[in-house]
Tab-separated table of C-alpha atoms in Angstrom:
chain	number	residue	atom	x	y	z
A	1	UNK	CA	161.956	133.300	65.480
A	2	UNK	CA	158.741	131.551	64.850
A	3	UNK	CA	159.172	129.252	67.928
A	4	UNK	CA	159.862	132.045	69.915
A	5	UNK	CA	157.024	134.181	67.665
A	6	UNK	CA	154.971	130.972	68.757
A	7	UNK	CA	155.835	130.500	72.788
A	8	UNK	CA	154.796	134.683	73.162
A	9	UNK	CA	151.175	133.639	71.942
A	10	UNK	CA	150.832	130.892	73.963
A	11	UNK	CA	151.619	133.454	76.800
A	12	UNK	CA	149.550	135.905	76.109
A	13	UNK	CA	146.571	133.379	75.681
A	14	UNK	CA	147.369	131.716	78.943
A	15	UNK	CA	147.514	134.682	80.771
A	16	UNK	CA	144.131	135.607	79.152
A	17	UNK	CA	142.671	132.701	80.333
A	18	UNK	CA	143.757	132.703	83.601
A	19	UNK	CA	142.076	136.427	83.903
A	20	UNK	CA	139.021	135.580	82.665
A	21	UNK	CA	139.131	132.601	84.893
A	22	UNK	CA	139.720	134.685	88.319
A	23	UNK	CA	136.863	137.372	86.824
A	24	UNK	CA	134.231	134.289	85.993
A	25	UNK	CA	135.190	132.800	89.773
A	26	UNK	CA	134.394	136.323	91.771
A	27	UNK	CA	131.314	136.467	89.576
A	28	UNK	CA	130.175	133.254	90.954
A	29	UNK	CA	130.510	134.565	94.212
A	30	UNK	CA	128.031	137.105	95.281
A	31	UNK	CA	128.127	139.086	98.488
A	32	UNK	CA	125.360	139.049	100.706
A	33	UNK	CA	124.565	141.359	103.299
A	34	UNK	CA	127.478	143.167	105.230
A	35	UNK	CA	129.829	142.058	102.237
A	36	UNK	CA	129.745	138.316	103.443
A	37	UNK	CA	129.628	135.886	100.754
A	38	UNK	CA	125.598	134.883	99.905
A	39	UNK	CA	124.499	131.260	100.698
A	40	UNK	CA	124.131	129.680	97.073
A	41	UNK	CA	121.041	127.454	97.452
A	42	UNK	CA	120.699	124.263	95.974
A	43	UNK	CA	118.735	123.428	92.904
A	44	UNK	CA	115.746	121.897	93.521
A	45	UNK	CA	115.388	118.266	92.873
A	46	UNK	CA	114.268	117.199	89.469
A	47	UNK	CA	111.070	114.751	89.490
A	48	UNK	CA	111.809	111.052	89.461
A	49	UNK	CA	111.098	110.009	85.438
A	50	UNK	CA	109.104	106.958	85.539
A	51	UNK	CA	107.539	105.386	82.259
A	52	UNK	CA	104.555	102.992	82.429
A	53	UNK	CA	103.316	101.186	79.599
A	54	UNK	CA	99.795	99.976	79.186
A	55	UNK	CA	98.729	97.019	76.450
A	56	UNK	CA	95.491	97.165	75.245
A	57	UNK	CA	93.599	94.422	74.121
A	58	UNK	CA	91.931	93.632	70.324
A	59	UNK	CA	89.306	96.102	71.310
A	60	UNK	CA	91.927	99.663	71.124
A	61	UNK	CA	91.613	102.855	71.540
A	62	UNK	CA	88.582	104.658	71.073
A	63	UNK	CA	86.315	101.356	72.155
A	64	UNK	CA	84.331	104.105	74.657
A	65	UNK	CA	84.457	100.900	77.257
A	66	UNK	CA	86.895	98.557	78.328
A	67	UNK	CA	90.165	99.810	77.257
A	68	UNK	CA	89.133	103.665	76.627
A	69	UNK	CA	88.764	103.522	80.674
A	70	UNK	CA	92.195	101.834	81.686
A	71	UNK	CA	93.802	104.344	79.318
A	72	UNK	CA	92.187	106.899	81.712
A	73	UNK	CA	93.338	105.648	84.540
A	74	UNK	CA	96.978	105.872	83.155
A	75	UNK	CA	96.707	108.643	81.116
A	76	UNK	CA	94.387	111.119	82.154
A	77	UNK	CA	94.631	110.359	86.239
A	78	UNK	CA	97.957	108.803	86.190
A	79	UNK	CA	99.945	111.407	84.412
A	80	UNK	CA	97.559	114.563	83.870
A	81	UNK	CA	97.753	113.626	80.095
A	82	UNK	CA	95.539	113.806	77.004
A	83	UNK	CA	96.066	112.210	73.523
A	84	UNK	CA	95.088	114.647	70.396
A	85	UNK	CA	96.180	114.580	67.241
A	86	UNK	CA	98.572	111.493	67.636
A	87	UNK	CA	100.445	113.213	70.845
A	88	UNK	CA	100.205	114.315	74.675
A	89	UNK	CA	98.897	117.377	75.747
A	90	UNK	CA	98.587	118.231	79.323
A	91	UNK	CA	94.669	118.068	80.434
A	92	UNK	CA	93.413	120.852	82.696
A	93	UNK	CA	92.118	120.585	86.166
A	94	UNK	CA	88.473	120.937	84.975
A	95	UNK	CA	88.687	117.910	82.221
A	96	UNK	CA	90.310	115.230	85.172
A	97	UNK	CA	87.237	116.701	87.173
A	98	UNK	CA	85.420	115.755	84.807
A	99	UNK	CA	85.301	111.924	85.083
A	100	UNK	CA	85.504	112.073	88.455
A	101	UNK	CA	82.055	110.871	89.808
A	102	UNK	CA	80.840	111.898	93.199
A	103	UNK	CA	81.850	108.670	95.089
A	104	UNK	CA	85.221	108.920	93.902
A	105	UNK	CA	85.800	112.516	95.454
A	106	UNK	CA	87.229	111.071	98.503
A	107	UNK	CA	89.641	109.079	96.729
A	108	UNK	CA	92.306	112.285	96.007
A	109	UNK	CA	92.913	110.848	92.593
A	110	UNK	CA	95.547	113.569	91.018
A	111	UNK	CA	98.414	113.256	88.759
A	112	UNK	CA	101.401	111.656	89.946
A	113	UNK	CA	104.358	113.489	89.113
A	114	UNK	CA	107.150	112.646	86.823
A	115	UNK	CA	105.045	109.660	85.041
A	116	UNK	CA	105.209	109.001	81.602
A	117	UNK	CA	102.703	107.003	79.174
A	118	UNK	CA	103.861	104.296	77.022
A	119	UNK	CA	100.893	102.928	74.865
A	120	UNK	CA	100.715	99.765	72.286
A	121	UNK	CA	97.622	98.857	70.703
A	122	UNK	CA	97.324	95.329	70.014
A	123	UNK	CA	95.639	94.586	66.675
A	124	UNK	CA	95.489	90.570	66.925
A	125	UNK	CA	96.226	88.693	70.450
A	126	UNK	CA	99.433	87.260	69.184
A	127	UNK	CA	100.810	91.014	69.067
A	128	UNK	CA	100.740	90.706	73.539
A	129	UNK	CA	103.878	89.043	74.538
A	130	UNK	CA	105.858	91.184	72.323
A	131	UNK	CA	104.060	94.247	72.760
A	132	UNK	CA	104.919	93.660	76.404
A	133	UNK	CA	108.361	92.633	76.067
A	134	UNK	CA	109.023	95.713	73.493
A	135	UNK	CA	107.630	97.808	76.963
A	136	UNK	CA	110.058	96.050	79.250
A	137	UNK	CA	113.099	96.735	76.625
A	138	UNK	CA	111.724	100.478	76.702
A	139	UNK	CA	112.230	100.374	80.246
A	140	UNK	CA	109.183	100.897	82.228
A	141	UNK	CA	108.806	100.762	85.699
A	142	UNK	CA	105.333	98.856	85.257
A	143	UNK	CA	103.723	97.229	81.749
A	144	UNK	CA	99.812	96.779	82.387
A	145	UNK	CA	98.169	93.856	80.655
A	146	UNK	CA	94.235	95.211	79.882
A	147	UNK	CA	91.983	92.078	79.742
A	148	UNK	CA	92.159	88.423	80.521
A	149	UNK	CA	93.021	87.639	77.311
A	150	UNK	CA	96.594	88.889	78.154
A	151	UNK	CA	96.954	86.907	81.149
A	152	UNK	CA	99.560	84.059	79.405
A	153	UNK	CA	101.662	86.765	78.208
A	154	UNK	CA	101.770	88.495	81.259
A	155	UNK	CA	102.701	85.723	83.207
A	156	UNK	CA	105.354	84.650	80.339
A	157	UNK	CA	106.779	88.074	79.868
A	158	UNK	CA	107.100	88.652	83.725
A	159	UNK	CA	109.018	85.559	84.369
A	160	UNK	CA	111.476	86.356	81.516
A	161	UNK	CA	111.703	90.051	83.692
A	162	UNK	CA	111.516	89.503	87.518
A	163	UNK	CA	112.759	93.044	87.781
A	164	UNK	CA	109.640	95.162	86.017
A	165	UNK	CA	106.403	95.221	87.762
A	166	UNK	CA	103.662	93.972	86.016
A	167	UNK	CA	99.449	94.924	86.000
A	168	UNK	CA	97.170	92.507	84.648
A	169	UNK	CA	93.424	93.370	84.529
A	170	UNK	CA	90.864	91.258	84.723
A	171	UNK	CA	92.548	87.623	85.334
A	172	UNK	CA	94.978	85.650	87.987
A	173	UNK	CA	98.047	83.798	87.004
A	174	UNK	CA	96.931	80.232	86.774
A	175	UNK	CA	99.511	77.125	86.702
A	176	UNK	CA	99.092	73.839	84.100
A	177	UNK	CA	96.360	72.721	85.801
A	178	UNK	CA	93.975	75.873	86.028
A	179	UNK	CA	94.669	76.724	89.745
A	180	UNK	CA	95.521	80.759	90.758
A	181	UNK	CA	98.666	81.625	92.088
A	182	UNK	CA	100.564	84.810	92.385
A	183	UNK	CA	104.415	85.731	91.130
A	184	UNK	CA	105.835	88.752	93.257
A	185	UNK	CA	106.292	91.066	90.310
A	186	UNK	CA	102.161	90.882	89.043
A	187	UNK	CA	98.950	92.528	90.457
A	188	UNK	CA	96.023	91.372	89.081
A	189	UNK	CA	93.013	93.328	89.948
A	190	UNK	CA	89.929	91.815	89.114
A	191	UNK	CA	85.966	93.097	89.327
A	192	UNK	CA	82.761	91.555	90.960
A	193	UNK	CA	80.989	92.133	87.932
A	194	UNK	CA	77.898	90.588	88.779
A	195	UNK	CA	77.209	93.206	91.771
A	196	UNK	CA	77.248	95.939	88.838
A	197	UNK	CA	75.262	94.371	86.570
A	198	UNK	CA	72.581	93.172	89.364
A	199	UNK	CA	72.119	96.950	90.203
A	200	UNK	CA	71.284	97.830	86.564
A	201	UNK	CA	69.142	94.602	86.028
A	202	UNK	CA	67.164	95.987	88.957
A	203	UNK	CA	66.638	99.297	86.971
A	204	UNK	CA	65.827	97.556	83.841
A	205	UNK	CA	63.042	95.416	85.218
A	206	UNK	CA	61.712	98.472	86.911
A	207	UNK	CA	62.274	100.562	83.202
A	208	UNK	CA	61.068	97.809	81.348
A	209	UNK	CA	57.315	98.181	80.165
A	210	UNK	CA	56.860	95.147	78.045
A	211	UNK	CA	58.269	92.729	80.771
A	212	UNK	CA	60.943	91.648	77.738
A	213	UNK	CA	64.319	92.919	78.370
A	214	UNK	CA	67.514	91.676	76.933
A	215	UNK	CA	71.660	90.856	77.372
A	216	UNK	CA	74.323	90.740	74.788
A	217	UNK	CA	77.348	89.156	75.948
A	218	UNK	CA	80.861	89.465	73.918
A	219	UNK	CA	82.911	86.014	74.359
A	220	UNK	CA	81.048	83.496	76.428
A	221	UNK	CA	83.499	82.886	78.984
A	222	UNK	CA	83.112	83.016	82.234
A	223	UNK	CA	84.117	86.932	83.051
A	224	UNK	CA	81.389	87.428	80.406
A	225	UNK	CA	78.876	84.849	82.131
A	226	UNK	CA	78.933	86.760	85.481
A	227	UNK	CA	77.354	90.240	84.247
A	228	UNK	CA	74.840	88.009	82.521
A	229	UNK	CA	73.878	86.615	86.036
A	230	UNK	CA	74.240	89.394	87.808
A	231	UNK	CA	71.969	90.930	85.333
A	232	UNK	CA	69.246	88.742	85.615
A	233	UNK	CA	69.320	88.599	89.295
A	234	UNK	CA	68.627	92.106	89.024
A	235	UNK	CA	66.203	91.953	87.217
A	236	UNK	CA	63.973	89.090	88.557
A	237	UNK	CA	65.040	90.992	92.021
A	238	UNK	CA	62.204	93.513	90.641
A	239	UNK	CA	60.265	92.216	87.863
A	240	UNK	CA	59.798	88.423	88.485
A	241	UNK	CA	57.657	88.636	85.557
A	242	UNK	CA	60.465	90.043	82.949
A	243	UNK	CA	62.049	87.801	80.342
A	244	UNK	CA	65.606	88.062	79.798
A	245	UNK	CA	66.923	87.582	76.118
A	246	UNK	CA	70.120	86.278	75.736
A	247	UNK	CA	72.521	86.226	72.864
A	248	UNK	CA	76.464	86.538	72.894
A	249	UNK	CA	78.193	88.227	69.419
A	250	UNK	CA	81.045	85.660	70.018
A	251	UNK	CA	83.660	89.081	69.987
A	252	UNK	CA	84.875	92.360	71.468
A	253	UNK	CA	85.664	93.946	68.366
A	254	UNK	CA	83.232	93.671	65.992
A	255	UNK	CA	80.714	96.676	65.845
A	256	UNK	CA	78.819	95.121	62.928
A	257	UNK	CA	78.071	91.749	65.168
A	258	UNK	CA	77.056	94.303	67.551
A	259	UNK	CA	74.096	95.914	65.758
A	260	UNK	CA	72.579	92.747	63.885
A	261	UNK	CA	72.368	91.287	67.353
A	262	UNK	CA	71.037	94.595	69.094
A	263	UNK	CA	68.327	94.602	66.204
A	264	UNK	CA	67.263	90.988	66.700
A	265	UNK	CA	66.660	92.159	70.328
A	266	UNK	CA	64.675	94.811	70.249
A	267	UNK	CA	62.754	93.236	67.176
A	268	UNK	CA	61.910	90.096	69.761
A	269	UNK	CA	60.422	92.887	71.860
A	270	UNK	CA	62.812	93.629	74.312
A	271	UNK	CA	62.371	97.443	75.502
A	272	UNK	CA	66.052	97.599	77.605
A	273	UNK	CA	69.183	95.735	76.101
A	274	UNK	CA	72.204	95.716	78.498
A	275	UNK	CA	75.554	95.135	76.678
A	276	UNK	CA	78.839	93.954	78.038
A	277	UNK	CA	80.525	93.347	74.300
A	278	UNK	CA	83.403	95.484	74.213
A	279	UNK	CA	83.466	97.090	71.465
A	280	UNK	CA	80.685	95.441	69.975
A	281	UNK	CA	78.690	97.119	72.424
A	282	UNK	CA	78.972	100.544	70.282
A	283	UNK	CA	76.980	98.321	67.301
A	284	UNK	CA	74.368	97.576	70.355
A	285	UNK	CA	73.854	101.117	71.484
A	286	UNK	CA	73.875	102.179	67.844
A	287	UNK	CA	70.566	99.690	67.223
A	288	UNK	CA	68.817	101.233	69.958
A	289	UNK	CA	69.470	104.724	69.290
A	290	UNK	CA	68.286	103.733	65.702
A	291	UNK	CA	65.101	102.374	67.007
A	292	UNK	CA	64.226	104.860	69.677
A	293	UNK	CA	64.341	107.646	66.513
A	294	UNK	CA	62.231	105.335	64.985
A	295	UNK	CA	59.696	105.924	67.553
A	296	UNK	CA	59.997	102.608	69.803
A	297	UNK	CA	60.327	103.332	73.774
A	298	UNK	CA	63.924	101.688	74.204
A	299	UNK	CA	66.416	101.879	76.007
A	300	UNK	CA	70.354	100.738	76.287
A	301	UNK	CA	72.544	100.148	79.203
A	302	UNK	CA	75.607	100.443	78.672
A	303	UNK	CA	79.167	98.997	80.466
A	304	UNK	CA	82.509	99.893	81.579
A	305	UNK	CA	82.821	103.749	81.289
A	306	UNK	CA	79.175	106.244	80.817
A	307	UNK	CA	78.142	105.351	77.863
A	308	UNK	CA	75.752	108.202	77.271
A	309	UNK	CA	77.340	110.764	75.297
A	310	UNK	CA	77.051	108.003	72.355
A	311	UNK	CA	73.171	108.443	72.702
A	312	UNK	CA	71.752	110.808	75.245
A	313	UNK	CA	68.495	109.782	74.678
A	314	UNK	CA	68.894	106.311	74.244
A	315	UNK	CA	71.288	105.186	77.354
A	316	UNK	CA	69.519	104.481	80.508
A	317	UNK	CA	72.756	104.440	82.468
A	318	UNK	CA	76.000	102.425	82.246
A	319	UNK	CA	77.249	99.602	84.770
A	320	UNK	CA	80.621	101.217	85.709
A	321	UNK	CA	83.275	99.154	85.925
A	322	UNK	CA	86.503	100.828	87.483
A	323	UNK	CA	89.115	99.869	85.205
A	324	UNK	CA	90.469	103.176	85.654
A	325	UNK	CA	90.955	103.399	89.318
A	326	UNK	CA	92.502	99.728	89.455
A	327	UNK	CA	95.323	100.946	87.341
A	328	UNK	CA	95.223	104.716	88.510
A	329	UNK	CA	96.157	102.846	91.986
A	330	UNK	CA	98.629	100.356	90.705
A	331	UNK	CA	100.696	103.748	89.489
A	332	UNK	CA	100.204	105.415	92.313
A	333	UNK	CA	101.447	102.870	93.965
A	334	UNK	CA	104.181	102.048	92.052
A	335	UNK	CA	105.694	105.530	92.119
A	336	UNK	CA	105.172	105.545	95.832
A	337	UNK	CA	107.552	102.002	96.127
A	338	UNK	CA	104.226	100.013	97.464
A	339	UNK	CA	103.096	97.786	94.636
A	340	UNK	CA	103.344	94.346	95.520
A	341	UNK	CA	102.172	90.770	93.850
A	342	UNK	CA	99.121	89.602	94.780
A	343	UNK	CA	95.117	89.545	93.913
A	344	UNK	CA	92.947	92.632	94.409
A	345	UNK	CA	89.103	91.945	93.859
A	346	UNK	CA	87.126	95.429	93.921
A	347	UNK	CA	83.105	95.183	94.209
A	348	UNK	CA	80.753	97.570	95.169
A	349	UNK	CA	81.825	97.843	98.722
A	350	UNK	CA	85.365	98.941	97.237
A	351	UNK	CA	84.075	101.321	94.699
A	352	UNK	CA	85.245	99.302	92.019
A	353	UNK	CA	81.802	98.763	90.233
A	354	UNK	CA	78.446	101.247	90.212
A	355	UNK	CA	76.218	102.727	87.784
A	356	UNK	CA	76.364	105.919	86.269
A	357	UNK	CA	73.928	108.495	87.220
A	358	UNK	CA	70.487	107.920	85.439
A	359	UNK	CA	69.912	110.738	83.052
A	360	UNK	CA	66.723	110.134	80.780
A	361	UNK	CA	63.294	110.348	82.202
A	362	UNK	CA	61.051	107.606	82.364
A	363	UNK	CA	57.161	106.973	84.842
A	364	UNK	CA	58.759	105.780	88.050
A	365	UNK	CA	62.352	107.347	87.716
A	366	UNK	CA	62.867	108.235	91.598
A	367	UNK	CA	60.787	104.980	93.251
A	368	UNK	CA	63.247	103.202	90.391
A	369	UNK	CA	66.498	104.713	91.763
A	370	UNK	CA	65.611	104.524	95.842
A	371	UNK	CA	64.720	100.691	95.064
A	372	UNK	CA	68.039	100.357	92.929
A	373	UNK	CA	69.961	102.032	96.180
A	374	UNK	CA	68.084	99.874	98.233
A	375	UNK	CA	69.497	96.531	97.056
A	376	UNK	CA	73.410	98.014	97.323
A	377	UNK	CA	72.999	98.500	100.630
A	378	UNK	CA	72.055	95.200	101.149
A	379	UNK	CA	74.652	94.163	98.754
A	380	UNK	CA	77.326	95.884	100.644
A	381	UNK	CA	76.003	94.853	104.130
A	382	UNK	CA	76.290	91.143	102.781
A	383	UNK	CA	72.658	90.390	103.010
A	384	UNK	CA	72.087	90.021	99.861
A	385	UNK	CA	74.931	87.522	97.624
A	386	UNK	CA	74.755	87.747	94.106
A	387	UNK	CA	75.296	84.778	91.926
A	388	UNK	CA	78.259	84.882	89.678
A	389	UNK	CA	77.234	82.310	86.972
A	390	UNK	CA	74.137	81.822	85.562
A	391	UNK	CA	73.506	78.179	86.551
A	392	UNK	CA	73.377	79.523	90.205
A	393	UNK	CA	69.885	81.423	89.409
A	394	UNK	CA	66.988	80.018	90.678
A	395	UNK	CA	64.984	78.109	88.101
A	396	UNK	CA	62.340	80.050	88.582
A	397	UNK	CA	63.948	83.404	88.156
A	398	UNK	CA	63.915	85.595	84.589
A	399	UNK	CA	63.842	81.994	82.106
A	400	UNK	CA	66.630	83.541	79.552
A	401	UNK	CA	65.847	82.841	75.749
A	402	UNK	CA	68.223	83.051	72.856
């Protein structure tokens, strides 16, 4: 009895089944027009996931410069993302427009779809080859490098991974003996600095008032070496009178360094200090702002991204340096399948360096500003060549003084 008991169930489940089965089938089925089945249409295709990872350099997050403006480029342009509170939130239309200066309108910088951010912060350099390597095992399609500093682990990490792409900012590959060359899975974009900084030289000698102006350099290395000569080009373009003072913190991520040499500065009498520091430019800008509320007619310049909202009054303008559209274009790009090895050098011509727009007032402003736009044009028209290293200045030209 119980197998028989047991074989009736079994029945009565099956056929149960098999009803319920016919009933879901016909559901699945719906009739169209004129009783004719409906065309089921098919689900529209999901976006393409793709991860990118960015390493920043010593200077981090929240440096306002450097590595705050290839984080934009990925972040806020690359994936329509903002960071708050230690997590992604999607930015609105109106904050992308937001950084979007006039001259990159044209551009048709949007989000790409389907991209994801991957960030590491690097607290000491020996943190870049495994930050990399830890993106590459997280499976990106592309692991940016930000600053030349990370140029040997770039070019280690993407040997040990031929199949990622690779983005290194600011530096080429270079073999044993110091010579560029190029692996197919790395694009390093790099700047013409000195065209930037030549612009906003011009404005400072033009600003200046006591004919003293000064330069505070980060590292003194050679990236570092062209905005100083770019910066006294400018400068002795306009003022031939104008002193430049010179003095290099020896860092990108000391704010302290920053200030003590900003003060020296504008103690020596200099009445416009342009920074490229890093983050030790925020000390600079903070010395300024401290002297101009003081009473002293000063002003900063600041680098990379608009400096301004650190001190409205204070920051004469910022020498833009497009960090953010090299690697807003490298994931564009990348999610299009048309990244490729190979050098890009962006200059003023290319929109890759400019100044941001001139806010405070000073006697002159608009003769300033038509002069300034004067010399790109010239610049851009190759009439004008702007030296890259300092040694290339004519000896007559702004004597620097440490």
């Amino acid at each position: 009895m119980p197998t028989s008991r047991h074989a009736l169930r079994v029945s009565l489940v099956s056929g149960l089944l098999l009803v319920s089965a016919c009933k879901k089938q016909e559901e699945a089925k719906p009739e169209g027009a004129g009783g004719k089945p409906a065309e089921v249409t098919a689900p529209a295709p999901k976006e393409k996931a793709l991860k990118v990872g960015l390493v920043t350099d010593v200077g981090g997050r929240g440096d306002h410069s450097f590595n705050d403006s290839a984080l934009r480029g990925l972040e806020l342009w690359g994936a329509g993302k903002k960071m708050g509170g230690g997590s992604y939130k999607d930015a609105s239309p109106e904050e992308l427009k937001e950084t979007l200066q006039q001259d990159l309108a044209t551009r048709g910088i949007a989000p790409v779809a389907g991209v994801t951010p991957v960030v590491l912060q690097s607290k000491v350099p020996e943190d870049y080859e495994p930050n990399l390597q830890l993106l590459v095992d997280q499976g990106v399609g592309m692991a940016i490098g930000v600053g030349f500093m990370l140029e040997n682990a770039v070019e280690t990490v993407a040997k040990r991974n031929p199949d990622t792409k690779f983005l290194l900012i600011d530096s080429t590959l270079a073999d044993a003996e110091g010579k560029p060359y190029t692996l197919p899975n790395v694009r390093s974009v790099l700047y013409r600095e000195e065209q930037g900084s030549f612009l906003v030289g011009a404005l400072a000698g033009l600003a200046s008032k006591n004919n003293k102006v000064g330069f505070v350099g980060g590292m003194e290395v050679p990236l570092i070496k062209r905005f100083e000569a770019g910066f006294r080009a400018g400068v002795a373009a306009t003022n031939p009178k104008a002193t430049v003072l010179v003095n290099y913190t020896g860092s990108f991520d000391n704010v302290a360094a920053g200030k003590q040499v900003g003060q020296d500065l504008v103690t020596k009498g200099a009445d416009v200090v342009y920074h490229a520091a890093g983050s030790d430019g925020m000390g600079v800008i903070q010395a300024v702002k401290e002297a101009r509320a003081a009473g002293k007619p000063v002003f900063v310049i600041g680098v990379d991204s608009d400096q301004s909202h650190l001190a409205p009054e204070a920051v004469l303008t910022s020498m833009l340096k497009r960090v953010d559209l090299g690697v807003y274009e490298a994931v564009r790009d990348l999610a299009q399948g048309k990244l490729e090895g190979g050098d890009v050098v962006l200059g003023l011509k290319e929109g890759g360096v400019t100044y941001a727009p001139v806010r405070v007032e000073f006697p002159g402003k608009a003769e300033a500003l038509q002069k300034v736009e004067e010399l790109r044009t010239k610049i851009v028209a190759g009439e004008l060549q702007v030296p890259t290293h300092p040694s290339q200045l004519p000896a007559a030209a702004a004597p620097a003084q440490k």
